[in-house]
XYZ file of C-alpha atoms in Angstrom:
666
model
C -2.538 83.225 86.266
C 0.730 82.290 84.752
C 1.351 79.786 87.464
C -2.116 78.368 86.877
C -1.564 77.769 83.183
C 1.860 76.449 83.801
C 0.519 74.000 86.364
C -2.429 73.091 84.077
C -0.260 72.328 81.046
C 2.195 70.475 83.194
C -0.563 68.241 84.454
C -1.944 67.727 80.924
C 1.459 66.920 79.453
C 1.981 64.316 82.067
C -1.351 62.810 81.183
C -0.570 62.840 77.472
C 2.787 61.290 78.065
C 1.210 58.560 80.097
C -1.392 58.017 77.421
C 1.225 57.825 74.686
C 3.260 55.424 76.748
C 0.220 53.220 77.153
C -0.472 53.336 73.439
C 3.120 52.504 72.586
C 3.114 49.736 75.105
C -0.057 48.313 73.579
C 1.411 48.551 70.137
C 4.573 46.875 71.281
C 2.439 44.227 72.943
C 0.442 43.631 69.765
C 3.626 43.601 67.742
C 5.598 41.164 69.749
C 2.788 39.096 71.192
C 1.568 38.023 67.752
C -1.962 38.717 68.768
C -2.953 40.447 65.511
C -1.561 39.399 62.167
C -2.262 40.547 58.595
C -1.736 38.207 55.649
C -1.790 39.551 52.093
C -3.967 37.752 49.595
C -1.066 36.422 47.541
C 0.506 34.713 50.550
C -0.374 32.208 53.236
C 0.376 31.962 56.940
C 1.710 28.747 58.422
C 1.000 28.558 62.145
C 3.541 27.331 64.647
C 2.055 27.003 68.137
C 4.626 27.983 70.712
C 2.881 26.625 73.779
C -0.327 24.800 74.575
C -2.199 23.509 77.555
C -2.230 20.160 75.688
C 1.476 19.923 75.912
C 3.940 19.010 73.190
C 3.769 16.422 70.450
C 4.473 12.887 71.478
C 4.910 11.655 67.865
C 4.786 13.044 64.402
C 5.517 16.489 63.166
C 2.121 18.175 62.759
C 0.017 18.863 65.848
C -3.390 17.519 64.950
C -4.891 17.825 68.473
C -3.849 21.339 69.416
C -0.454 20.470 70.820
C 2.455 22.844 70.567
C 4.126 22.696 67.161
C 3.224 23.267 63.529
C -0.507 23.287 63.028
C -2.252 21.481 60.165
C -4.319 24.475 59.136
C -3.049 27.571 57.360
C -4.379 31.133 57.342
C -5.149 32.917 54.102
C -5.218 36.623 53.233
C -6.738 39.084 55.728
C -6.475 40.308 59.357
C -6.304 37.600 62.025
C -6.373 37.770 65.844
C -4.573 35.169 67.957
C -3.984 34.524 71.601
C -0.936 36.550 72.672
C 2.461 34.972 72.567
C 1.052 31.592 71.485
C 1.643 31.498 67.739
C 4.455 32.190 65.362
C 3.349 32.814 61.788
C 5.558 31.771 58.857
C 4.477 33.691 55.814
C 5.020 31.999 52.443
C 4.057 32.587 48.858
C 1.445 30.538 47.046
C 2.933 27.656 45.047
C 2.565 28.343 41.321
C 3.493 25.728 38.706
C 3.942 27.043 35.153
C 2.270 25.583 32.100
C 3.729 22.262 30.926
C 5.745 21.670 34.092
C 5.523 19.196 36.951
C 6.093 19.689 40.686
C 7.068 17.014 43.194
C 5.797 16.794 46.766
C 7.643 15.617 49.877
C 5.668 15.062 53.080
C 7.382 15.612 56.416
C 4.748 13.821 58.441
C 2.652 10.737 57.944
C 2.956 7.000 58.100
C 6.363 5.436 57.640
C 7.162 3.739 54.320
C 7.553 -0.045 54.376
C 10.920 -1.469 53.239
C 9.497 -2.523 49.842
C 8.056 0.910 49.049
C 10.008 3.777 47.529
C 7.356 6.483 47.277
C 4.463 7.339 49.558
C 1.120 5.985 48.489
C -1.679 8.384 47.645
C -4.398 5.817 47.233
C -6.487 7.309 50.062
C -4.614 10.534 50.909
C -4.634 12.608 47.749
C -5.422 16.164 48.869
C -2.219 18.031 49.617
C -4.119 21.246 50.452
C -5.775 19.671 53.491
C -3.090 18.434 55.886
C -5.544 17.206 58.480
C -7.407 15.081 55.924
C -4.140 13.852 54.448
C -2.820 12.591 57.784
C -6.134 11.258 59.052
C -6.695 9.137 55.914
C -3.371 7.359 56.093
C -1.019 9.667 54.235
C 2.597 8.593 54.259
C 5.716 10.665 54.778
C 8.444 11.007 52.182
C 8.334 11.681 48.420
C 4.841 11.244 47.061
C 3.692 9.260 44.052
C 1.229 11.950 43.097
C 2.588 14.987 41.274
C 1.246 18.517 40.900
C 0.335 19.844 37.478
C -0.054 23.424 36.264
C -1.807 25.820 38.632
C -1.589 27.697 41.941
C -1.813 25.866 45.262
C -2.145 27.015 48.896
C -0.075 24.377 50.663
C 1.131 24.002 54.219
C 4.845 24.159 53.565
C 5.620 22.921 57.056
C 4.106 19.574 56.072
C 4.690 19.538 52.301
C 7.872 20.540 50.508
C 7.166 21.308 46.852
C 10.048 21.002 44.409
C 9.679 22.781 41.065
C 12.090 23.480 38.236
C 12.796 26.988 39.525
C 12.828 26.607 43.306
C 11.949 24.543 46.343
C 8.934 25.727 48.324
C 9.454 24.860 52.002
C 9.938 26.110 55.530
C 13.555 25.335 56.106
C 14.217 23.536 59.345
C 17.849 22.605 58.984
C 20.745 22.903 56.598
C 21.003 19.153 56.103
C 17.350 19.017 55.129
C 17.847 21.776 52.582
C 20.788 19.884 51.105
C 18.660 16.750 50.853
C 15.963 18.585 48.929
C 18.593 20.169 46.698
C 19.974 16.738 45.752
C 16.447 15.496 45.180
C 15.859 18.389 42.806
C 19.093 17.601 40.955
C 18.061 13.968 40.572
C 14.720 14.980 39.123
C 16.346 17.502 36.791
C 18.827 14.869 35.589
C 15.861 12.726 34.587
C 14.234 15.736 32.881
C 11.450 15.191 35.350
C 10.072 18.691 35.581
C 8.524 18.420 32.127
C 6.279 15.910 30.457
C 7.703 13.061 28.431
C 7.162 14.137 24.834
C 7.661 11.587 22.064
C 7.491 13.102 18.600
C 6.451 11.015 15.633
C 9.124 12.629 13.458
C 11.830 11.139 15.662
C 10.590 7.544 15.223
C 11.300 6.688 18.845
C 9.482 4.861 21.613
C 9.764 5.109 25.396
C 11.025 2.191 27.479
C 9.659 2.608 31.014
C 11.464 1.495 34.159
C 9.392 1.599 37.344
C 11.342 2.252 40.582
C 8.614 1.399 43.050
C 6.371 -1.512 43.869
C 6.889 -5.246 44.395
C 9.880 -6.925 42.807
C 9.593 -9.222 39.798
C 9.136 -12.940 40.405
C 12.206 -15.101 40.136
C 13.177 -15.862 36.543
C 11.513 -12.769 35.105
C 13.467 -9.851 33.658
C 10.633 -7.764 32.193
C 7.486 -6.747 34.045
C 4.358 -7.820 32.161
C 1.940 -5.216 30.843
C -0.967 -4.536 33.231
C -3.790 -2.022 33.273
C -3.056 -0.914 29.722
C -6.611 -1.160 28.419
C -8.801 1.925 28.669
C -11.865 -0.086 29.674
C -10.010 -1.625 32.611
C -10.989 -0.437 36.105
C -7.287 -0.048 36.903
C -6.258 1.732 33.718
C -3.111 3.652 34.677
C -3.019 5.616 31.401
C 0.565 4.852 30.447
C 2.062 5.016 33.961
C 0.567 8.440 34.699
C -1.467 6.993 37.597
C 0.877 5.002 39.857
C -1.881 3.891 42.222
C -3.909 2.334 39.389
C -0.729 0.689 38.139
C -0.160 -1.063 41.476
C -3.830 -1.977 41.818
C -3.578 -3.696 38.436
C -0.698 -5.803 39.756
C 2.285 -3.912 38.359
C 5.869 -4.737 39.273
C 8.961 -2.617 39.544
C 11.630 -2.904 36.869
C 11.606 -2.507 33.094
C 8.133 -2.721 31.706
C 7.037 -4.673 28.664
C 4.609 -1.905 27.738
C 6.193 0.957 25.797
C 5.224 4.572 25.187
C 4.533 5.740 21.657
C 4.011 9.233 20.250
C 2.406 11.665 22.682
C 2.916 13.637 25.915
C 2.990 11.865 29.265
C 3.059 13.457 32.746
C 4.957 10.787 34.643
C 6.493 11.055 38.100
C 10.200 10.485 37.328
C 10.815 9.317 40.887
C 8.234 6.631 40.168
C 9.300 5.740 36.637
C 11.987 6.806 34.217
C 11.671 6.745 30.448
C 14.409 5.817 27.984
C 13.871 6.799 24.361
C 15.018 4.198 21.839
C 14.505 4.000 18.061
C 11.609 2.081 16.646
C 12.356 -1.282 15.116
C 12.288 -1.038 11.324
C 11.949 -4.165 9.194
C 13.152 -3.152 5.754
C 11.508 -4.277 2.530
C 13.094 -7.513 1.401
C 13.575 -8.791 4.936
C 11.537 -10.199 7.799
C 12.202 -10.015 11.511
C 12.370 -13.200 13.558
C 11.450 -12.421 17.167
C 13.307 -14.012 20.053
C 11.225 -13.094 23.101
C 12.816 -12.945 26.574
C 9.505 -12.727 28.377
C 6.057 -14.228 28.352
C 4.589 -17.553 29.279
C 6.366 -20.770 28.455
C 4.696 -21.879 25.243
C 4.059 -25.160 23.477
C 6.367 -26.162 20.640
C 4.675 -25.706 17.262
C 7.643 -26.633 15.050
C 6.486 -30.220 14.562
C 7.887 -33.630 15.459
C 10.306 -33.721 12.519
C 12.107 -30.551 13.565
C 14.647 -31.427 16.266
C 16.738 -28.247 16.378
C 14.724 -26.302 18.945
C 11.225 -25.086 19.639
C 9.038 -22.478 18.036
C 6.230 -20.823 19.998
C 3.215 -18.675 19.332
C 3.676 -14.864 19.304
C 3.569 -13.414 22.818
C 5.233 -16.425 24.417
C 8.808 -16.851 25.501
C 11.131 -18.197 22.823
C 11.428 -17.944 19.031
C 8.127 -16.920 17.507
C 6.921 -19.130 14.679
C 5.658 -16.155 12.668
C 8.118 -13.432 11.650
C 7.441 -9.720 11.540
C 6.802 -8.440 8.024
C 8.321 -5.196 6.669
C 7.251 -2.106 8.610
C 7.875 -0.106 11.794
C 7.263 -1.657 15.176
C 7.154 -0.273 18.734
C 9.172 -3.250 19.912
C 10.683 -3.306 23.391
C 14.287 -4.240 22.683
C 14.814 -5.151 26.363
C 12.016 -7.703 26.152
C 13.347 -9.499 23.098
C 15.542 -9.425 20.048
C 14.653 -9.184 16.379
C 16.936 -10.964 13.937
C 16.719 -9.645 10.379
C 16.499 -12.347 7.723
C 16.720 -11.417 4.025
C 13.890 -12.791 1.907
C 15.129 -11.515 -1.445
C 17.804 -13.377 -3.348
C 21.228 -12.577 -1.913
C 24.637 -13.516 -3.276
C 27.369 -15.105 -1.188
C 30.778 -14.538 -2.740
C 33.728 -16.746 -1.942
C 36.123 -13.933 -2.823
C 38.408 -12.371 -0.266
C 38.424 -8.951 -1.938
C 34.670 -8.577 -2.233
C 31.668 -8.622 0.098
C 28.001 -7.919 -0.411
C 26.088 -5.056 1.161
C 24.614 -7.472 3.697
C 28.175 -8.285 4.935
C 27.262 -11.936 5.388
C 30.213 -13.056 3.263
C 32.866 -10.674 4.529
C 34.860 -13.580 6.011
C 34.634 -15.862 2.959
C 37.568 -16.469 0.602
C 38.273 -18.445 -2.575
C 38.173 -22.227 -2.311
C 41.684 -23.722 -2.413
C 41.707 -26.768 -4.733
C 44.201 -29.540 -5.552
C 43.592 -30.790 -9.091
C 44.286 -34.266 -10.402
C 47.457 -32.995 -12.099
C 48.708 -31.525 -8.783
C 47.947 -27.858 -9.418
C 46.626 -25.780 -6.507
C 44.402 -23.067 -7.944
C 42.071 -20.768 -6.016
C 38.490 -21.077 -7.186
C 36.197 -18.013 -6.761
C 32.518 -18.827 -6.321
C 29.204 -17.032 -6.093
C 26.081 -18.709 -4.740
C 22.618 -17.157 -5.040
C 20.475 -18.061 -2.009
C 16.851 -17.441 -1.099
C 15.141 -17.933 2.264
C 11.378 -18.498 2.388
C 10.019 -15.954 4.858
C 7.852 -18.612 6.530
C 10.965 -20.743 7.114
C 13.009 -17.864 8.546
C 12.163 -18.817 12.180
C 13.373 -22.369 11.507
C 16.689 -21.046 10.186
C 17.172 -18.703 13.155
C 16.276 -21.388 15.694
C 18.760 -23.776 14.108
C 21.711 -21.472 13.437
C 21.193 -18.397 15.635
C 21.515 -15.894 12.782
C 22.275 -15.865 9.064
C 25.942 -14.961 9.411
C 26.572 -17.965 11.624
C 24.744 -20.080 9.079
C 27.036 -18.836 6.318
C 30.323 -19.107 8.182
C 29.715 -22.255 10.226
C 27.684 -24.350 7.802
C 27.580 -23.139 4.208
C 31.257 -22.254 3.921
C 32.566 -25.707 5.025
C 29.951 -27.521 2.942
C 30.581 -25.580 -0.278
C 34.359 -25.673 0.115
C 34.394 -29.429 0.683
C 32.142 -30.055 -2.314
C 34.366 -28.180 -4.760
C 37.532 -29.636 -3.262
C 36.133 -33.067 -4.079
C 35.381 -31.976 -7.643
C 38.860 -30.469 -8.032
C 40.496 -33.806 -7.189
C 38.759 -35.479 -10.133
C 39.644 -32.865 -12.755
C 42.834 -31.618 -14.315
C 43.423 -27.922 -14.427
C 42.584 -27.780 -18.133
C 39.386 -29.765 -17.540
C 38.522 -27.435 -14.729
C 38.807 -24.548 -17.145
C 37.174 -26.119 -20.172
C 34.339 -27.954 -18.397
C 33.304 -25.102 -16.153
C 29.780 -24.921 -17.543
C 29.123 -28.628 -17.004
C 30.656 -28.540 -13.516
C 28.504 -25.518 -12.668
C 25.342 -27.275 -13.844
C 26.038 -30.472 -11.891
C 27.048 -28.494 -8.796
C 23.796 -26.561 -8.913
C 21.729 -29.748 -8.938
C 23.739 -31.406 -6.167
C 23.896 -28.402 -3.855
C 20.218 -27.557 -4.243
C 19.324 -30.662 -2.256
C 21.996 -29.916 0.367
C 20.693 -26.380 0.882
C 17.110 -27.621 1.169
C 18.159 -29.706 4.183
C 18.900 -26.407 5.954
C 15.527 -24.823 4.992
C 17.285 -22.780 2.282
C 16.622 -22.417 -1.427
C 19.752 -22.422 -3.554
C 18.991 -20.590 -6.779
C 22.255 -20.787 -8.715
C 25.963 -21.556 -8.452
C 28.387 -19.370 -10.404
C 31.978 -20.543 -10.832
C 34.698 -18.022 -11.551
C 38.035 -18.520 -13.303
C 40.620 -20.421 -11.238
C 43.652 -18.352 -10.474
C 47.081 -19.083 -9.070
C 47.946 -18.353 -5.503
C 50.829 -16.017 -4.727
C 54.176 -17.548 -5.772
C 52.753 -20.238 -8.072
C 53.866 -19.936 -11.735
C 52.809 -23.348 -13.061
C 49.187 -22.390 -13.466
C 50.136 -19.268 -15.358
C 52.271 -21.367 -17.758
C 49.338 -23.660 -18.426
C 47.150 -20.667 -19.031
C 49.763 -19.202 -21.405
C 49.873 -22.444 -23.396
C 46.111 -22.514 -23.570
C 46.092 -18.915 -24.756
C 48.715 -19.695 -27.469
C 46.742 -22.704 -28.545
C 43.614 -20.678 -28.714
C 45.397 -17.995 -30.739
C 46.474 -20.662 -33.258
C 42.946 -21.997 -33.441
C 41.650 -18.506 -33.954
C 44.149 -17.901 -36.755
C 43.021 -21.047 -38.562
C 39.476 -19.963 -38.171
C 40.416 -16.475 -39.400
C 42.031 -17.854 -42.575
C 39.025 -20.032 -43.234
C 36.736 -17.120 -42.822
C 38.945 -14.987 -45.095
C 38.689 -17.683 -47.789
C 34.959 -17.721 -47.433
C 34.999 -13.945 -47.570
C 36.957 -13.988 -50.867
C 34.481 -16.439 -52.379
C 31.642 -14.306 -51.172
C 33.293 -11.206 -52.637
C 33.509 -12.859 -56.081
C 29.897 -13.875 -55.875
C 29.049 -10.377 -54.773
C 30.704 -8.819 -57.800
C 28.810 -11.167 -60.124
C 25.640 -10.157 -58.399
C 26.579 -6.497 -58.789
C 27.087 -6.969 -62.570
C 23.714 -8.579 -62.826
C 22.272 -5.848 -60.703
C 23.436 -3.199 -63.168
C 21.202 -4.772 -65.894
C 18.527 -5.562 -63.481
C 17.047 -2.084 -63.722
C 16.068 -2.518 -67.375
C 14.822 -6.050 -66.782
C 12.809 -4.808 -63.916
C 11.404 -1.888 -65.961
C 10.301 -4.169 -68.806
C 8.820 -6.667 -66.384
C 6.983 -3.855 -64.699
C 5.692 -2.563 -68.075
C 4.402 -6.036 -68.925
C 2.843 -6.281 -65.575
C 1.246 -2.853 -66.013
C -0.222 -3.819 -69.400
C -1.426 -7.089 -68.011
C -3.014 -5.279 -65.107
C -4.644 -2.764 -67.464
C -6.045 -5.625 -69.605
C -7.359 -7.319 -66.532
C -8.915 -4.057 -65.425
C -10.500 -3.505 -68.854
C -11.758 -7.102 -68.927
C -13.204 -6.681 -65.493
C -14.846 -3.429 -66.571
C -16.293 -5.085 -69.700
C -17.612 -7.961 -67.659
C -19.137 -5.531 -65.274
C -20.799 -3.623 -68.102
C -22.033 -6.921 -69.625
C -23.484 -7.967 -66.347
C -25.051 -4.545 -65.988
C -26.596 -4.804 -69.474
C -27.866 -8.293 -68.745
C -29.408 -7.183 -65.537
C -30.921 -4.137 -67.242
C -32.279 -6.295 -70.101
C -33.724 -8.773 -67.685
C -35.378 -5.963 -65.808
C -36.736 -4.427 -69.052
C -37.944 -7.841 -70.226
C -39.661 -8.444 -66.972
C -41.218 -5.023 -67.187
C -42.300 -5.567 -70.809
C -43.663 -8.959 -69.935
C -45.662 -7.533 -67.121
C -46.826 -4.639 -69.306
C -47.685 -7.089 -72.138
C -49.648 -9.265 -69.809
C -51.546 -6.235 -68.607
C -52.103 -4.969 -72.159
C -53.138 -8.469 -73.285
C -55.621 -8.732 -70.481
C -56.996 -5.340 -71.472
C -57.182 -6.208 -75.190
C -58.692 -9.566 -74.386
C -61.358 -7.946 -72.310
C -61.965 -5.314 -75.018
C -61.916 -8.014 -77.730
C -64.383 -10.159 -75.897
C -66.699 -7.173 -75.578
C -66.259 -6.227 -79.274
C -66.740 -9.838 -80.334
C -69.913 -10.079 -78.361
C -71.026 -6.852 -79.981
C -70.078 -8.004 -83.474
C -71.708 -11.355 -82.885
C -74.922 -9.643 -81.899
C -74.697 -7.317 -84.965
C -73.788 -10.265 -87.162
C -76.715 -12.310 -85.959
C -78.991 -9.414 -86.644
C -77.437 -8.867 -90.081
C -77.599 -12.590 -90.780
C -81.204 -12.698 -89.882
C -81.843 -9.666 -92.121
C -79.727 -11.115 -94.889
C -81.549 -14.405 -94.579
C -84.742 -12.526 -95.023
C -83.272 -10.663 -97.966
C -81.931 -13.855 -99.458
C -85.246 -15.459 -99.114
C -86.712 -12.438 -100.765
C -84.143 -12.344 -103.628
C -83.908 -15.907 -104.508
C -81.879 -17.819 -101.932
C -78.428 -17.773 -100.444
C -76.479 -18.573 -103.580
C -77.951 -15.679 -105.349
C -77.355 -13.450 -102.445
C -73.684 -14.523 -102.245
C -73.108 -13.816 -105.848
C -74.744 -10.466 -105.491
C -72.490 -9.595 -102.595
C -69.411 -10.704 -104.493
C -70.324 -8.665 -107.514
C -71.061 -5.678 -105.322
C -67.696 -5.865 -103.649
C -66.048 -6.467 -106.954
C -67.658 -3.428 -108.463
C -66.559 -1.312 -105.513
C -62.992 -2.534 -105.968
C -62.987 -1.681 -109.635
C -64.402 1.715 -108.864
C -61.938 2.474 -106.091
C -58.966 1.117 -108.007
C -59.984 2.769 -111.248
C -59.422 -0.453 -113.140
C -60.588 -0.775 -116.823
C -63.596 -3.006 -117.229
C -62.519 -3.973 -120.727
C -58.834 -4.816 -121.164
C -56.804 -2.738 -123.557
C -55.410 -5.819 -125.267
C -57.637 -8.786 -125.828
C -56.135 -12.137 -126.696
C -58.764 -14.406 -127.977
C -58.961 -18.184 -127.959
C -61.321 -20.735 -129.445
C -64.991 -20.081 -129.704
C -65.897 -22.769 -127.388
C -63.140 -22.022 -124.965
C -63.720 -21.528 -121.330
C -61.584 -18.516 -121.118
C -63.227 -15.198 -120.801
C -63.027 -12.186 -118.776
C -63.677 -12.294 -115.109
C -66.654 -10.015 -115.559
C -68.160 -12.332 -117.949
C -67.732 -15.195 -115.582
C -69.315 -13.331 -112.709
C -72.236 -12.193 -114.857
C -72.738 -15.664 -116.121
C -72.825 -17.023 -112.605
C -75.336 -14.377 -111.578
C -77.621 -15.098 -114.540
C -77.456 -18.805 -114.055
C -78.358 -18.530 -110.402
C -81.180 -16.210 -111.198
C -82.683 -18.357 -113.954
C -82.014 -21.589 -112.280
C -79.778 -22.861 -115.139
C -76.633 -24.731 -114.421
C -73.437 -22.736 -114.243
C -70.928 -24.058 -116.731
C -67.952 -22.674 -114.821
C -68.998 -24.409 -111.592
C -69.076 -27.806 -113.165
C -65.694 -27.428 -114.796
C -62.839 -29.172 -113.206
C -60.771 -26.806 -111.249
C -63.631 -24.247 -111.239
């Protein structure tokens, strides 16, 4: 039994050993044959075909038709089965480009670059993640114009080498190739090409672009014209960020006329480099005359009378006829030059020790004169000049710049003019007639300056001084000072005499002023009384006028009231009269009847008289017979009144004549 088990286990162990050997052999086969491969999801597999029934590559680097060599397709994460011993897999990480950075691509295979081309075109071959499509659509080998922005890419690193700021993603084939890519990376880093071009507005800079690819500029041109810079254009390259659109629009290599202003730009630095330069600032009080180095040849607009050069329209080559006004400009300083021309009044000083802030007169010195009496003074001058901003281009075209105008034209002209004046004047005349000389010089030089398109505002002449080592002028000046001192003394004595006279007059005035207070008080009292009288008179007149007005008003009122009362009384009187008349007529009629009854009207009248007389005597209590009776003749006509009335009554009654009636005076 023991031998049986021993034999059984011996046979089984042999079988197990054989089985294990087979398994190990299979595993070794799988391991070294490359038949099964696993790729993690964060990596890619680049296939290199070791042998093929199609043979080896005849040209190129990537085997597009199944030949032996690097294959165009890559394998992504997962388990993959291949034909044994046919493929070698190069595992590589995915290419990740951080935020804000740029990556550059170099293609190992593709069409060869022509001699005039620096970077490979991506007009038709733009997809770096599809090698087959890239090569079949005309992709070119070498550094590519297209760049990679932020993101993660699964690229065939046998075909494409990706250079980032941190590393170079590639399957290294040789040491020399690695060194080439390292130098390429250094070149890009030196141009700060792994990041976007950022122009900040606070820095007041612009970007001057130089393109390193494309056709060369035509002969005679130094700046490439702006192309494809309008957003509505079909070939808008968006500020050199799309090289293919730039070349479609007709762009040239070299410095570009178009500049970059504030913003961020993702530009391939192998395609174009950017130089930051300050903006052009035209200060207040100046204008900028543009001398353009590029543009079309323009037509002269300066006019037939201007024979010192040509002026052209803005945008053309030459001196522009319209200057730039104060402000900031994104001006390409490689495409032209801006000459600053002051438009405010500026002073040119012919004084060796002084110079203005503009430094235009830093090389000017005093004018050396020779006077008529053989003195050689130095004459300091100051000239106030103004340039019309519209004439600034004319001045620049004629003289080049303002400093040349001052040193080469104004200095000789002004010096010669005052030298001529100095020869006609003595030193003393030059000192004493300075104002007149200054006035005449201003009028004469104004016309001379106008011939140069300048406006001369004023000429200011300083005091002549002696040059070093000359004592004669100082002696003359000393004599003039002594003479002036003597004149001033005479004038001082005269003024002192006048002052003494004025002092005497002043003291007399002071004496009068001491009494003036009383005189003034009395005059004021008189004036006060006079004013009071005038006030009282005015008040009286006012009261009189008030009384008159009041009286007139009362009179008018009384008159109106009287008229009303009169109308009332008249109406009442007319009514009473009518009443009385009616009563009287009735009484008359009755009386007439009574009279007829009693003997007629005479009798009736006498009766009425006697009746009224009797009533009067009764009411007055008068004596019928007087207390004292003075008698006259028997036949006299005198008698008592009673007797006379009785006699008249009797006579009328009896029809006898009345003796008293017939008497004269009765």
